Coordinates of C-alpha atoms in Angstrom, one line a residue:
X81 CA 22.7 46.2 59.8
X82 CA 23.4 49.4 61.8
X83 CA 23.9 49.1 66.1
X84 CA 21.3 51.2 67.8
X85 CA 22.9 52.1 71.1
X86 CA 20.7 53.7 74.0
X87 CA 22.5 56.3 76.2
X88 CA 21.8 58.2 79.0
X89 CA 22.6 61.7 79.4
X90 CA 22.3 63.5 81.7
X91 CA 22.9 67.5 83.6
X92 CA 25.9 67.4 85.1
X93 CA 24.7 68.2 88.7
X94 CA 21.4 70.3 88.0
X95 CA 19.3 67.9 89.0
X96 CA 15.3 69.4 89.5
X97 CA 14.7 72.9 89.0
X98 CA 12.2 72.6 92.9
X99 CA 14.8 71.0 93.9
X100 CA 17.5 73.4 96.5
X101 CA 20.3 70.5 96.0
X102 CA 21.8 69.5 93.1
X103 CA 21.6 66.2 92.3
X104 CA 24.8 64.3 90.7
X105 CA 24.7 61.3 89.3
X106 CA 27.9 59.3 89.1
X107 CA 26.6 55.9 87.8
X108 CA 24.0 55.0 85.6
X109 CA 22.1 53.2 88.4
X110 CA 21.6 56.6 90.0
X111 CA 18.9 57.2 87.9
X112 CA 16.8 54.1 88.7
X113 CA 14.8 55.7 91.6
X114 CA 11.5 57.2 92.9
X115 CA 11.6 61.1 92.2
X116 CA 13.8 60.5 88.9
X117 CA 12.4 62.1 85.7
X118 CA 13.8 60.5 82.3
X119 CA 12.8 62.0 79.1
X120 CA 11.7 59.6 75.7
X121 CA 11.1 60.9 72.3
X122 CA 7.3 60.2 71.2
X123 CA 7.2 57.0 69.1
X124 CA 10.4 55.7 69.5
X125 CA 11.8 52.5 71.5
X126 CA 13.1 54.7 74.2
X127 CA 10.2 54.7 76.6
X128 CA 10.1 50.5 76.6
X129 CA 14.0 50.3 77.1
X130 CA 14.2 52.8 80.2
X131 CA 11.1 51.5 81.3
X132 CA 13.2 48.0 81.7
X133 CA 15.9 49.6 83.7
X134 CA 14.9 51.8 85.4
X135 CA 11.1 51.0 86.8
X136 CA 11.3 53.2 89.4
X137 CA 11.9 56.7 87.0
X138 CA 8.7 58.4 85.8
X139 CA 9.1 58.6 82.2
X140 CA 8.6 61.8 80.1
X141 CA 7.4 61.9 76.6
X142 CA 8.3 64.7 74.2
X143 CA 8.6 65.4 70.5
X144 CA 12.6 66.4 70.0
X145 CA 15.5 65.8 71.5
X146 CA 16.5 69.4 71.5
X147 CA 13.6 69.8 73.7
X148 CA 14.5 67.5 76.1
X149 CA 18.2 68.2 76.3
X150 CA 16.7 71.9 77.2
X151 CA 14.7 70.2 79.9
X152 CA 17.7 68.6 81.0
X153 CA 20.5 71.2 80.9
X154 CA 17.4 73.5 83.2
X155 CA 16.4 71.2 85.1
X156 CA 12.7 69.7 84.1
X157 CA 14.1 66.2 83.6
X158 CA 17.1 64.1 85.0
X159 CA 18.2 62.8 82.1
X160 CA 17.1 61.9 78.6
X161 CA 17.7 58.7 76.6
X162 CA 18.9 58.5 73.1
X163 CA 20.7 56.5 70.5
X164 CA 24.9 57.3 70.0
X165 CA 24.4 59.4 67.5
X166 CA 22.0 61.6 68.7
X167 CA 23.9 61.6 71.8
X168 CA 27.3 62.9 70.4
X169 CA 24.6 66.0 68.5
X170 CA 22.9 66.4 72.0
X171 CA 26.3 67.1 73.9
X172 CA 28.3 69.1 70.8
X173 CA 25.5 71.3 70.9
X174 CA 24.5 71.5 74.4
X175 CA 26.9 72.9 77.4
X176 CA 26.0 71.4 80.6
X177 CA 25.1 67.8 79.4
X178 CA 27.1 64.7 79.1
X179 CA 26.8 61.3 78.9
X180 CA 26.9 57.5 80.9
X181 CA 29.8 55.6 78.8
X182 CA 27.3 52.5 79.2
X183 CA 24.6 51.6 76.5
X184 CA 21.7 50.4 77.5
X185 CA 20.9 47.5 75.1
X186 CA 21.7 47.7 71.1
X187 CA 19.7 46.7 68.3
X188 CA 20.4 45.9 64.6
X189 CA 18.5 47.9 62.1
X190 CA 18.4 47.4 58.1
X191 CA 17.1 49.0 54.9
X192 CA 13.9 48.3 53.0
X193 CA 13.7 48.9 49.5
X194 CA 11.0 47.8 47.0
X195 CA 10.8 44.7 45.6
X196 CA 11.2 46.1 42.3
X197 CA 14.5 46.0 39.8
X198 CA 15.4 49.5 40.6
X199 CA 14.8 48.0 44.6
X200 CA 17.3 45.7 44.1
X201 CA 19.5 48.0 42.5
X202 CA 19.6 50.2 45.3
X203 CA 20.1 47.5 47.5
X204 CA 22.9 46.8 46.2
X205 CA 24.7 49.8 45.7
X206 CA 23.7 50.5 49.3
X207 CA 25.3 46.7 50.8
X208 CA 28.2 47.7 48.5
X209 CA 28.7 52.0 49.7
X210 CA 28.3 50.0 53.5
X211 CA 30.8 47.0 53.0
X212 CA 33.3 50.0 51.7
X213 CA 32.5 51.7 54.8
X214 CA 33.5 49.2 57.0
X215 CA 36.0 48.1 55.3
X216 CA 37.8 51.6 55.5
X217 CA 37.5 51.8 59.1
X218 CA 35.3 55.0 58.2
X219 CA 32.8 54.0 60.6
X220 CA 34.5 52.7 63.6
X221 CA 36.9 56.2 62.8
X222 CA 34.1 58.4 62.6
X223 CA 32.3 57.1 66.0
X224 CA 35.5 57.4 67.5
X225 CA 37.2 60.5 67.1
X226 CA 33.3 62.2 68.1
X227 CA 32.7 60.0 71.3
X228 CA 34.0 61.7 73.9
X229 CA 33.2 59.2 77.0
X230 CA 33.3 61.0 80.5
X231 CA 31.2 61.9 83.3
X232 CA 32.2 65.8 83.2
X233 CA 31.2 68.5 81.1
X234 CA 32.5 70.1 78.4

């Protein structure tokens, strides 16, 4: 089973574009107010976990996270939510973005193969290529040395 955290991340000090002050945002609970704009990716879980912590944000819906880290980074949205790994591509890529070293809730996920013998085959080979994985370290090691945790941007 894979961990699904959701992150926050979040302009460091942009804040609205209307808005004439910046807005920072030192604590995850910042954003949990009237006037705060989070962004969700169409058809994922995102919208039903920010809607549980943070009933006060208006939520925003849109189709890709490079999208929203745009909105973000100039202003259209406060902050965005995404899993861990999305969020370490969101801040590599974007300058001006960063993110709350506080997941929101985590969820296991799995693999579905077909209940056939070449299902069961790749099953397998997948439990096996995974239990290597973690055996290794390779996971924990690659999460690691590409989370940078930190409220200031890069």
């Amino acid at each position: 089973a894979f961990l699904l955290a959701a992150l926050m991340l979040t302009g460091c000090g942009t804040g609205k574009a209307e808005s004439t002050q910046k807005a920072v945002f030192t604590s995850v609970s910042d954003l949990n107010a009237p006037g705060i704009t989070i962004g969700v990716q169409t058809g994922t879980v995102f919208d039903e976990i920010v809607a549980r912590h943070f009933p006060q944000a208006t939520i925003a819906y849109y189709d890709n996270a490079a999208d929203m880290a745009y909105q973000v980074t100039s202003g259209g949205l406060d902050a965005l939510a995404a899993d861990l790994v999305n969020a370490i591509g969101i801040k590599k890529e974007t300058s001006g973005i960063t993110y709350f070293d506080m997941p929101l809730e985590s969820e296991e996920y799995g693999f579905a193969f077909p209940k056939t013998a070449e299902g069961k085959a790749l099953s397998e080979d997948m439990s096996e290529f995974i239990d290597q994985l973690e055996s290794e370290g390779t996971l924990d090691s690659a999460v690691q040395s590409d989370v940078e945790f930190s409220l200031h941007c890069a």
